[in-house]
Amino acid sequence: MTGAKRRKKSVLWSQRNTLLCEDFKQWGRRRLPILEWAPRYSLKENLLPDTVSGIMLAIQQVTQGLAFAILSSVHPVFGLYGSFFPAIIYAVFGMGRHVATGTFALTSLISANAVERLVPASSQNLTTPRNTSSLGLSDFEMKRIGIAASVSFLGGVIQVAMCVLQLGSTTFLLTQPVISAMTTGAATHVVTSQVKYLLGMKIPYISGPLGLFYIYTYVFENIKAVRLEALLLSLLSIVVLVTVKELNERFKRKIKVVLPVDLVLVIAASFACYYANMENTYGLEVVGHIPKGIPPPKAPPMSVLSAVITEAFGVALVGYAASLALAQGSAKKFKYSVDDNQEFLAHGLSNVISSFFFCIPSAAAMGRTTGLYSTGAKTQVACLISCIFVLTVIYTIGPLLYWLPMCVLASIIVVGLKGMLIQFRDLKKYWNVDKIDWGIWISTYVFTICFAANVGLLFGVVCTIAIVIGRFSRAKTLSIENMKEMEFKVKTEMDSETLQQVKVISINNALVFLNAKKFHTDLMNIIQKENASNQPLDDTSKCEQNTLLNSLSNGNCNEEAPQSCPYEKCSLILDCSGLSFFDYSGVSMLVEVYMDCKSRSVDVSLAHCTASLIKAMKYCGNLDSAKPIFFKSVSAAISNIHLNRVRQNLSNLGEQSEV
């Protein structure tokens, strides 16, 4: 008896340990996404495109690292470190397979506020220049990177805390118009910060409200101080970059290897500046001394954390918002999923760990991410390969960049911001789909250029919440009783065979960014259950299975219709009579639902659509124009389905008779 009890206890313990082991493995794969995709990595299919993409990405990482470090008011070499460490950490913890993490213009601008406030340039003349660091840099430069590293550390801590608090679920407040306007406004700030290098002028550091306008005022007041040589070299560089990149984009299908024009321009400009001695002859500003190697890790100064908390929150929110938008875009493009909370953790750890290696705040950049798209990258291996080349630059090639003119580097940065700046074209689609989204875009952009990126982001979110609350308070819903009466009327008019092939779902609330994802998930679940069911059900089962779909705001939507007949093509009718209002995200989701259903061989019809909804859907997507999909009523939609079935049956009978 005792032996049996022991064996039973041993079996229970082994089962419990097995369950704990499985739970730990699942947790590990969820928190370390590299364990999910690395074992399945195909060397034959993915290594070559990842290698080519990694080399092209490394060129962008080096040039942007140097420029964004200067933008952050620290020595250029720290930008190279910021292009190396965050990319490795994100490759381990991040879920975006095509997201290139590293130095970022917006976070660099925000951290520069703290650097210039706590270690101003005027303090350099008050201290004796000493080279006490292992890099051979002055105490002034080390104090500055200490402030930037503290901003990175505290910003990363805030992001990790948001992951622990599961605040990733609140990211639905970051709508497409808000993110688009904020990044466009921030790109305008970055272009403004490069004006002094493009024109070869000495402009004092200007920040604060309306700082952008003060910079241009200073430029026009001192227009005679523009160096013609720097201006001509900047214009030539921009023309070459834009022309070659446009040609690469146009003929990318015909040419196997894209010309790395950034690398060619850097090498050519450096050699020209060296042999022509442009620094002394024409007074051109160059990058200067780049020390070799990576110094030993050191904790950022904790005594200044309370002084940089404002910039840290800006880095945490702006960096995460821009990075998440890129991660979700790549996930949608290449058909995989991204966990919002895991992205908080990945970017938080990238900032926290990198701050111990003298790195400025990091995030994903649109230019680098779109570069991975265009060069055919498959996984984060491309980013890891780019890190190998960045490390080579740090230890060997870095000192050769001494002669790189700053005006050429600024030109590379400005052209690299093209993807953000052309988001002005989004205004047309927002105006055609929802004019309130258009107003949010304009106001968010104005707040961003007048104040800062974090202020513009906060204003956009608050404005969006206020508008949605106001619109929801006036929203009308379709009652369950009316839906049942309509279903009863349809059942009395149509035969049972047709009803078995049709599913009617009522959208009885607004369709906006708040509930668009849940609408898509619930609808796809119903269709999957429909396709999985191939056996006829009795009346009781039909009643139980065809429960009403939860409403898009609180989980209750109305749907009553029998299951589709076996081996018959299913038809879906969306009753939009209760769709009181919509925005761009909602219309985009409706179009996406239509395309998904079409790929699953499910015919979709929309009933009771307003003229504005029909116009918005036709504008947002390429809908099937060969057959009607918009109807005045559910009965009309079912009649059309019934008529199509009759025609199809007659056609089949005709073919059989001919045989």
XYZ file of C-alpha atoms in Angstrom:
659
model
C 0.000 0.000 0.000
C 2.807 2.341 0.909
C 4.644 1.514 -2.301
C 1.520 2.201 -4.389
C 1.059 5.578 -2.670
C 4.697 6.442 -3.322
C 4.403 5.483 -6.997
C 1.204 7.528 -7.303
C 2.874 10.493 -5.626
C 5.905 10.098 -7.871
C 3.688 10.103 -10.985
C 1.891 13.243 -9.771
C 5.184 15.002 -9.117
C 6.534 14.025 -12.546
C 3.361 15.316 -14.234
C 3.564 18.549 -12.268
C 7.228 19.011 -13.182
C 6.417 18.313 -16.842
C 3.694 20.964 -16.806
C 6.009 23.454 -15.106
C 8.709 22.709 -17.667
C 6.290 23.246 -20.555
C 5.034 26.499 -19.002
C 8.620 27.695 -18.601
C 9.401 26.848 -22.237
C 6.344 28.744 -23.441
C 7.259 31.720 -21.263
C 10.824 31.621 -22.584
C 9.701 31.549 -26.212
C 7.300 34.418 -25.515
C 9.904 36.594 -23.793
C 12.828 35.546 -26.029
C 11.392 35.480 -29.560
C 14.798 34.504 -30.949
C 14.197 31.025 -29.499
C 11.100 30.810 -31.694
C 12.547 31.711 -35.094
C 16.262 30.868 -34.787
C 15.844 27.030 -34.702
C 13.736 27.230 -37.871
C 16.138 29.548 -39.710
C 16.889 28.334 -43.248
C 20.478 29.020 -44.260
C 19.799 28.108 -47.876
C 16.821 30.430 -48.364
C 17.497 33.309 -45.978
C 21.248 33.743 -45.448
C 22.053 35.407 -48.793
C 19.256 38.036 -48.727
C 19.916 38.685 -45.014
C 23.624 39.194 -45.722
C 22.991 41.664 -48.559
C 20.438 43.520 -46.418
C 22.830 43.513 -43.455
C 25.610 45.135 -45.485
C 23.274 47.848 -46.800
C 21.871 48.383 -43.313
C 25.372 48.755 -41.836
C 26.046 51.671 -44.196
C 22.900 53.407 -42.976
C 23.692 52.593 -39.342
C 27.167 54.154 -39.570
C 26.127 57.362 -41.340
C 22.992 57.855 -39.230
C 24.882 56.969 -36.056
C 27.453 59.709 -36.662
C 24.811 62.293 -37.583
C 22.333 61.481 -34.814
C 25.098 61.549 -32.202
C 25.929 65.100 -33.280
C 22.189 65.811 -33.256
C 22.164 64.577 -29.654
C 25.021 67.025 -28.823
C 27.580 64.280 -28.084
C 30.753 63.067 -29.825
C 30.104 61.177 -33.124
C 31.764 57.961 -31.910
C 28.927 57.382 -29.422
C 26.539 57.160 -32.360
C 28.504 54.152 -33.615
C 28.032 52.461 -30.236
C 24.324 53.313 -30.425
C 24.147 51.548 -33.797
C 25.717 48.367 -32.399
C 24.424 47.435 -28.945
C 20.661 48.204 -29.274
C 20.444 46.240 -32.537
C 21.825 43.091 -30.871
C 19.524 43.367 -27.857
C 16.423 43.947 -29.974
C 17.284 40.954 -32.193
C 17.065 38.772 -29.057
C 13.964 40.279 -27.427
C 12.077 41.967 -30.291
C 9.319 40.453 -32.415
C 9.621 42.671 -35.499
C 11.553 40.670 -38.070
C 12.173 43.694 -40.288
C 12.672 46.374 -37.618
C 16.109 48.022 -37.584
C 16.816 49.420 -34.116
C 19.596 51.908 -33.480
C 20.083 55.646 -33.227
C 16.930 57.632 -33.950
C 16.493 61.270 -34.894
C 13.508 61.971 -32.627
C 15.031 60.498 -29.465
C 18.325 62.243 -30.259
C 16.564 65.606 -30.447
C 14.840 64.986 -27.113
C 18.021 63.892 -25.324
C 19.858 66.925 -26.762
C 17.581 69.160 -24.675
C 18.882 67.541 -21.485
C 22.508 67.590 -22.667
C 22.472 71.263 -23.630
C 20.615 72.224 -20.451
C 22.840 70.373 -17.973
C 26.198 70.569 -19.812
C 25.987 73.684 -22.037
C 28.662 74.444 -24.624
C 29.730 77.505 -22.629
C 30.944 75.247 -19.806
C 33.624 73.814 -22.121
C 35.644 77.012 -21.808
C 35.389 76.989 -18.003
C 37.073 73.607 -17.569
C 40.568 72.465 -18.387
C 40.463 70.013 -21.322
C 41.742 66.690 -19.983
C 41.744 63.271 -21.606
C 40.923 61.046 -18.654
C 38.800 58.484 -20.499
C 40.034 55.348 -22.246
C 38.823 56.848 -25.537
C 41.058 59.883 -25.194
C 38.102 62.276 -25.095
C 37.841 65.346 -22.874
C 35.915 65.463 -19.602
C 33.436 67.784 -21.310
C 32.565 65.122 -23.909
C 32.315 62.411 -21.238
C 29.967 64.542 -19.131
C 27.755 65.079 -22.152
C 27.492 61.392 -23.023
C 26.829 60.701 -19.339
C 23.699 62.872 -19.532
C 22.547 61.235 -22.776
C 23.166 57.767 -21.306
C 21.132 58.706 -18.222
C 18.207 59.720 -20.456
C 18.527 56.392 -22.250
C 18.677 54.447 -18.974
C 15.649 56.127 -17.372
C 13.663 55.996 -20.625
C 14.355 52.256 -20.841
C 13.305 51.742 -17.217
C 10.017 53.504 -17.974
C 9.440 51.236 -20.985
C 10.172 48.076 -18.963
C 7.809 49.304 -16.241
C 5.100 49.804 -18.865
C 5.656 46.212 -19.988
C 5.308 44.950 -16.405
C 2.089 46.967 -16.010
C 0.785 45.488 -19.294
C 0.253 48.938 -20.782
C 0.834 47.630 -24.288
C -2.923 47.140 -24.562
C -3.361 50.927 -24.474
C -1.393 51.428 -27.681
C -4.647 51.451 -29.683
C -4.779 55.123 -28.674
C -1.804 55.714 -30.985
C -3.844 56.014 -34.164
C -2.426 56.229 -37.669
C -3.117 59.985 -38.096
C -1.434 60.797 -34.774
C 1.681 58.715 -35.495
C 1.913 60.001 -39.061
C 1.599 63.653 -38.005
C 4.015 63.289 -35.073
C 6.753 61.599 -37.141
C 6.321 64.113 -39.975
C 6.610 67.011 -37.546
C 9.646 65.468 -35.901
C 11.244 64.967 -39.324
C 10.710 68.682 -39.916
C 12.635 69.368 -36.689
C 15.478 67.083 -37.821
C 15.753 68.811 -41.212
C 15.857 72.158 -39.399
C 18.645 70.913 -37.136
C 20.728 70.030 -40.228
C 20.328 73.456 -41.866
C 23.468 74.813 -40.183
C 25.561 72.019 -41.712
C 23.899 72.244 -45.135
C 24.617 75.981 -45.268
C 27.960 75.893 -43.433
C 26.740 78.366 -40.805
C 27.448 78.670 -37.093
C 24.024 78.664 -35.406
C 23.668 78.699 -31.605
C 21.628 75.938 -29.980
C 17.974 77.031 -29.905
C 15.207 74.991 -28.276
C 11.896 75.469 -26.503
C 8.485 76.544 -27.823
C 8.625 77.946 -31.366
C 12.349 77.144 -31.476
C 12.044 75.940 -35.087
C 10.841 79.363 -36.222
C 13.588 81.132 -34.264
C 16.202 79.026 -36.096
C 14.909 80.054 -39.525
C 14.659 83.647 -38.357
C 18.335 83.524 -37.336
C 19.265 81.997 -40.717
C 17.547 84.746 -42.721
C 18.992 87.462 -40.500
C 22.523 86.086 -41.056
C 22.112 84.909 -44.640
C 25.453 86.482 -45.582
C 27.231 83.999 -43.315
C 26.329 81.077 -45.614
C 29.399 79.289 -47.011
C 28.901 78.878 -50.735
C 31.204 75.833 -50.865
C 29.169 73.977 -48.240
C 25.886 74.908 -49.932
C 27.053 73.706 -53.361
C 28.437 70.454 -51.934
C 25.175 69.890 -50.055
C 23.068 70.463 -53.179
C 25.296 68.175 -55.240
C 25.088 65.437 -52.596
C 21.290 65.685 -52.353
C 20.874 65.537 -56.143
C 23.145 62.481 -56.413
C 21.434 60.674 -53.516
C 17.884 61.324 -54.725
C 18.683 60.443 -58.350
C 20.491 57.182 -57.622
C 17.943 56.043 -55.031
C 15.086 56.718 -57.430
C 16.879 54.710 -60.125
C 17.523 51.890 -57.642
C 13.839 51.843 -56.731
C 12.675 51.924 -60.347
C 14.999 49.177 -61.605
C 15.276 47.060 -58.456
C 13.619 44.110 -60.207
C 16.114 44.167 -63.055
C 19.311 44.645 -61.048
C 20.372 42.030 -58.519
C 22.515 44.316 -56.321
C 21.408 47.823 -55.305
C 24.098 50.488 -55.634
C 25.117 51.620 -52.096
C 25.146 55.296 -53.003
C 25.521 56.384 -49.354
C 28.794 54.454 -49.028
C 30.099 55.684 -52.381
C 29.293 59.288 -51.468
C 30.962 59.008 -48.043
C 34.155 57.568 -49.542
C 34.269 60.047 -52.444
C 33.586 63.082 -50.236
C 36.160 62.007 -47.636
C 38.894 61.522 -50.258
C 38.023 64.810 -51.982
C 38.084 66.688 -48.679
C 41.411 65.095 -47.725
C 43.265 65.736 -50.994
C 41.815 69.230 -51.504
C 42.343 70.111 -47.826
C 38.821 71.568 -47.760
C 38.856 71.941 -43.979
C 41.593 74.551 -44.069
C 41.162 75.922 -47.599
C 37.392 76.454 -47.611
C 36.607 76.224 -43.905
C 34.344 73.177 -44.274
C 33.404 71.482 -41.017
C 34.377 67.784 -40.880
C 33.441 64.932 -38.556
C 36.827 64.965 -36.840
C 38.686 62.388 -34.769
C 36.936 59.032 -34.275
C 38.678 56.955 -31.560
C 39.085 53.207 -32.040
C 37.515 50.467 -29.948
C 34.802 50.198 -27.319
C 35.495 51.371 -23.750
C 34.667 49.144 -20.755
C 31.055 49.431 -19.536
C 30.212 52.073 -16.973
C 26.964 52.893 -15.218
C 25.390 56.207 -16.248
C 25.394 58.916 -13.559
C 22.372 58.256 -11.342
C 22.577 61.658 -9.657
C 21.054 63.389 -12.698
C 18.068 61.064 -13.169
C 15.670 63.456 -11.450
C 16.839 66.265 -13.744
C 16.213 64.313 -16.972
C 12.867 62.702 -16.126
C 10.971 64.890 -18.628
C 13.267 63.916 -21.498
C 13.190 60.277 -20.361
C 9.392 60.139 -20.655
C 9.634 61.761 -24.077
C 12.197 59.181 -25.229
C 10.122 56.303 -23.833
C 6.832 57.360 -25.439
C 8.004 58.828 -28.746
C 10.581 56.105 -29.394
C 8.113 53.336 -28.588
C 5.276 54.873 -30.617
C 7.414 55.242 -33.742
C 8.991 51.789 -33.330
C 5.677 50.031 -32.696
C 4.156 51.583 -35.812
C 7.036 50.174 -37.887
C 6.820 46.762 -36.204
C 3.065 46.526 -36.785
C 3.507 47.664 -40.372
C 6.094 44.970 -41.093
C 3.971 42.354 -39.307
C 0.957 43.266 -41.439
C 3.037 43.264 -44.626
C 4.666 39.883 -44.026
C 1.789 38.150 -42.198
C 3.011 37.636 -38.634
C 2.009 39.013 -35.241
C 3.646 41.440 -32.812
C 2.996 41.608 -29.062
C 2.759 45.243 -27.909
C 3.986 44.444 -24.384
C 6.949 42.438 -25.682
C 7.946 45.429 -27.812
C 7.911 47.561 -24.650
C 10.291 45.061 -23.059
C 12.566 44.799 -26.113
C 13.027 48.551 -26.549
C 13.266 49.091 -22.799
C 16.100 46.590 -22.436
C 17.778 48.015 -25.551
C 17.918 51.417 -23.861
C 18.782 50.208 -20.347
C 21.595 47.794 -21.263
C 23.051 50.056 -23.968
C 23.260 52.996 -21.546
C 26.087 51.163 -19.756
C 28.086 51.246 -23.006
C 27.882 55.033 -23.597
C 24.931 54.854 -26.012
C 22.400 57.561 -26.795
C 18.650 56.673 -26.710
C 17.633 54.222 -29.420
C 14.525 53.262 -31.401
C 13.568 51.915 -34.815
C 13.901 54.238 -37.803
C 11.665 54.303 -40.871
C 14.550 54.733 -43.336
C 16.420 51.675 -42.076
C 13.254 49.559 -41.857
C 12.140 50.397 -45.397
C 15.707 49.662 -46.473
C 15.331 46.142 -45.111
C 12.087 45.790 -47.088
C 13.667 46.892 -50.357
C 16.760 44.697 -50.028
C 14.749 41.566 -49.261
C 15.629 40.921 -45.613
C 13.960 37.861 -44.097
C 14.764 37.933 -40.356
C 16.672 39.794 -37.646
C 19.818 38.000 -38.854
C 20.205 40.928 -41.258
C 20.518 43.281 -38.258
C 23.024 40.966 -36.568
C 25.125 40.869 -39.745
C 25.018 44.672 -39.910
C 26.384 44.741 -36.349
C 29.472 42.812 -37.535
C 30.234 45.504 -40.098
C 29.521 48.317 -37.610
C 31.979 46.664 -35.207
C 34.543 46.576 -38.022
C 34.085 50.316 -38.500
C 34.485 50.933 -34.765
C 37.797 49.048 -34.542
C 39.409 49.725 -37.945
C 37.709 52.115 -40.367
C 36.439 54.728 -37.886
C 39.533 57.006 -37.886
C 39.342 57.249 -41.711
C 36.024 59.112 -41.361
C 37.879 62.137 -39.961
C 37.650 63.977 -43.316
C 33.951 63.360 -43.964
C 32.344 66.810 -44.490
C 29.433 67.525 -42.181
C 27.413 68.998 -45.055
C 27.589 65.636 -46.881
C 26.567 63.796 -43.718
C 23.653 66.204 -43.251
C 22.582 65.626 -46.865
C 22.469 61.865 -46.261
C 20.281 62.414 -43.199
C 17.867 64.776 -44.978
C 17.424 62.413 -47.932
C 16.961 59.519 -45.501
C 13.985 61.367 -43.995
C 12.123 61.303 -47.302
C 9.862 58.481 -46.101
C 8.665 60.582 -43.174
C 8.334 63.843 -45.066
C 6.200 62.391 -47.870
C 3.595 61.462 -45.265
C 2.082 64.841 -46.131
C 0.360 62.858 -48.879
C -1.701 61.122 -46.172
C -3.740 64.308 -45.834
C -5.613 63.533 -49.050
C -6.818 60.119 -47.908
C -7.775 61.389 -44.452
C -9.800 64.192 -46.053
C -11.626 61.722 -48.304
C -12.288 59.149 -45.566
C -12.840 61.144 -42.364
C -12.326 64.890 -42.092
C -11.979 64.683 -38.308
C -8.887 62.485 -38.767
C -7.636 65.145 -41.186
C -8.106 67.792 -38.478
C -6.301 65.635 -35.918
C -3.356 65.217 -38.325
C -3.057 68.955 -38.939
C -3.348 69.921 -35.266
C -0.890 67.228 -34.127
C 1.631 68.336 -36.736
C 1.290 71.997 -35.718
C 1.783 71.149 -32.035
C 4.817 69.007 -32.901
C 6.653 71.678 -34.896
C 5.710 74.440 -32.440
C 6.736 72.551 -29.312
C 8.238 69.043 -29.495
C 7.488 65.499 -30.636
C 6.364 64.305 -27.197
C 4.041 67.296 -26.798
C 2.547 66.682 -30.240
C 2.050 62.987 -29.467
C 0.336 63.751 -26.161
C -1.914 66.349 -27.781
C -2.881 63.940 -30.569
C -3.805 61.169 -28.128
C -5.843 63.488 -25.875
C -7.592 65.037 -28.879
C -8.428 61.589 -30.287
C -9.872 60.389 -26.960
C -11.995 63.521 -26.573
C -13.414 63.255 -30.089
C -14.182 59.538 -29.815
C -15.913 59.999 -26.463
C -17.994 62.802 -27.933
C -18.937 60.733 -30.985
C -19.686 57.580 -28.995
C -22.062 59.465 -26.725
C -24.251 60.222 -29.765
C -23.963 56.789 -31.357
C -27.131 54.786 -32.161
C -27.303 50.997 -31.879
C -29.580 48.386 -33.431
C -31.730 46.571 -30.877
C -31.855 42.784 -30.691
C -35.651 42.724 -31.122
C -35.468 44.508 -34.473
C -32.798 42.124 -35.637
C -34.908 39.094 -34.734
C -37.959 40.520 -36.551
C -35.852 41.143 -39.641
C -34.467 37.607 -39.501
C -37.980 36.221 -39.141
C -39.086 38.186 -42.211
C -36.165 36.837 -44.216
C -36.903 33.268 -43.153
C -40.486 33.512 -44.344
C -39.418 34.868 -47.731
C -36.536 32.523 -48.576
C -36.269 28.763 -48.752
C -34.281 26.825 -46.159
C -31.531 25.774 -48.573
C -30.515 29.371 -49.254
C -30.633 30.250 -45.562
C -28.225 27.436 -44.789
C -25.685 29.124 -47.056
C -26.030 32.689 -45.712
C -24.814 34.259 -42.473
C -26.184 37.674 -41.473
C -24.165 39.709 -38.959
C -25.267 43.078 -37.675
C -22.738 45.805 -36.904
C -24.621 47.674 -34.254
C -22.098 50.253 -33.142
C -19.417 52.588 -34.439
C -16.390 51.060 -36.162
C -13.280 52.990 -35.175
C -9.725 52.297 -34.035
C -11.010 51.316 -30.580
C -12.850 48.208 -31.747
C -11.556 47.544 -35.267
C -9.194 44.736 -34.210
C -11.834 42.945 -32.143
C -14.311 43.194 -35.012
C -11.814 41.514 -37.348
C -10.931 38.802 -34.799
C -14.543 37.909 -33.975
C -15.596 37.846 -37.597
C -12.686 35.640 -38.647
C -13.465 33.242 -35.772
C -17.049 32.871 -37.014
C -15.880 32.216 -40.575
C -13.338 29.627 -39.401
C -16.035 27.801 -37.437
C -18.274 28.006 -40.510
C -15.634 26.460 -42.757
C -14.781 23.767 -40.196
C -18.399 22.630 -39.950
C -19.266 20.213 -42.742
C -22.184 18.316 -41.181
C -25.824 19.452 -40.988
C -27.043 20.337 -37.551
C -30.409 19.858 -35.932
C -32.495 22.862 -34.936
C -31.256 22.891 -31.339
C -27.588 22.839 -32.364
C -28.189 25.575 -34.914
C -29.720 27.751 -32.226
C -26.771 27.149 -29.893
C -24.054 27.606 -32.504
C -25.508 30.660 -34.235
C -25.344 32.939 -31.212
C -25.333 36.668 -31.752
C -21.887 38.162 -32.380
C -20.792 40.419 -29.568
C -21.242 44.133 -30.110
C -18.116 45.815 -31.355
C -17.854 48.023 -28.325
C -18.767 45.743 -25.446
C -18.759 42.238 -26.953
C -22.404 41.880 -28.107
C -23.306 41.918 -31.804
C -26.399 40.456 -33.433
C -26.273 37.506 -35.751
C -28.798 34.813 -36.463
C -28.578 32.479 -39.423
C -28.141 28.768 -39.951
C -24.852 27.113 -40.755
C -23.856 26.822 -44.384
C -24.651 23.650 -46.275
C -21.819 21.182 -46.685
C -19.543 21.704 -49.645
C -21.336 24.950 -50.550
C -19.644 28.319 -50.894
C -20.524 30.371 -47.814
C -21.997 33.872 -48.099
C -21.739 36.612 -45.488
C -23.990 39.654 -45.165
C -22.854 42.548 -42.970
C -25.841 44.640 -41.867
C -24.427 48.174 -41.484
C -27.672 49.816 -40.394
C -26.267 50.212 -36.870
C -22.888 51.560 -38.070
C -23.370 55.074 -36.737
C -19.929 56.420 -37.677
C -16.460 55.252 -38.668
C -12.910 56.475 -39.092
C -9.984 55.565 -41.325
C -8.947 52.587 -39.157
C -12.497 51.213 -39.190
C -12.901 51.538 -42.951
C -9.467 49.976 -43.495
C -10.511 47.036 -41.320
C -13.762 46.599 -43.279
C -11.769 46.489 -46.516
C -9.305 44.045 -44.927
C -12.220 41.818 -43.817
C -13.589 41.864 -47.351
C -10.185 40.848 -48.781
C -9.664 38.113 -46.156
C -13.125 36.665 -46.788
C -12.522 36.767 -50.517
C -9.296 34.776 -50.063
C -11.284 32.222 -48.004
C -13.867 31.867 -50.818
C -16.527 33.645 -48.777
C -18.799 36.077 -50.635
C -19.365 39.282 -48.660
C -22.277 41.676 -49.108
C -22.931 44.901 -47.199
C -26.468 46.080 -46.511
C -27.830 49.457 -45.323
C -24.579 51.274 -46.207
C -24.516 55.054 -46.172
C -23.161 56.954 -49.171
C -20.151 58.128 -47.139
C -19.273 54.534 -46.153
C -19.497 53.322 -49.751
C -17.302 56.205 -50.919
C -14.726 55.613 -48.173
C -14.510 51.847 -48.836
C -14.096 52.353 -52.575
C -11.353 54.898 -51.900
C -9.453 52.763 -49.384
C -9.413 49.435 -51.237
C -9.603 47.762 -54.618
C -13.037 46.190 -54.265
C -14.501 43.749 -56.746
C -16.326 45.890 -59.306
C -17.562 42.913 -61.375
C -20.446 42.159 -59.024
C -22.434 44.348 -56.597
C -21.498 44.198 -52.912
C -23.537 47.123 -51.534
C -27.313 46.673 -51.066
C -30.148 48.764 -49.634
C -31.398 45.980 -47.327
C -30.604 42.508 -46.064
C -33.519 41.101 -48.056
C -32.069 42.590 -51.250
C -28.676 41.057 -50.478
C -30.200 37.604 -49.866
C -32.288 37.913 -53.041
C -29.111 38.653 -54.986
C -27.375 35.629 -53.434
C -30.393 33.439 -54.242
C -30.459 34.700 -57.837
C -26.742 34.003 -58.273
C -27.239 30.469 -56.941
C -30.095 29.838 -59.369
C -27.976 31.092 -62.264
C -25.075 28.926 -61.157
C -27.321 25.848 -60.907
C -28.770 26.482 -64.371
C -25.273 26.893 -65.765
C -24.172 23.612 -64.160
C -27.252 21.804 -65.537
C -26.506 23.168 -68.997
C -22.948 21.912 -68.841
C -24.120 18.475 -67.660
C -26.707 18.238 -70.463
C -24.039 19.085 -73.037
C -21.837 16.323 -71.631
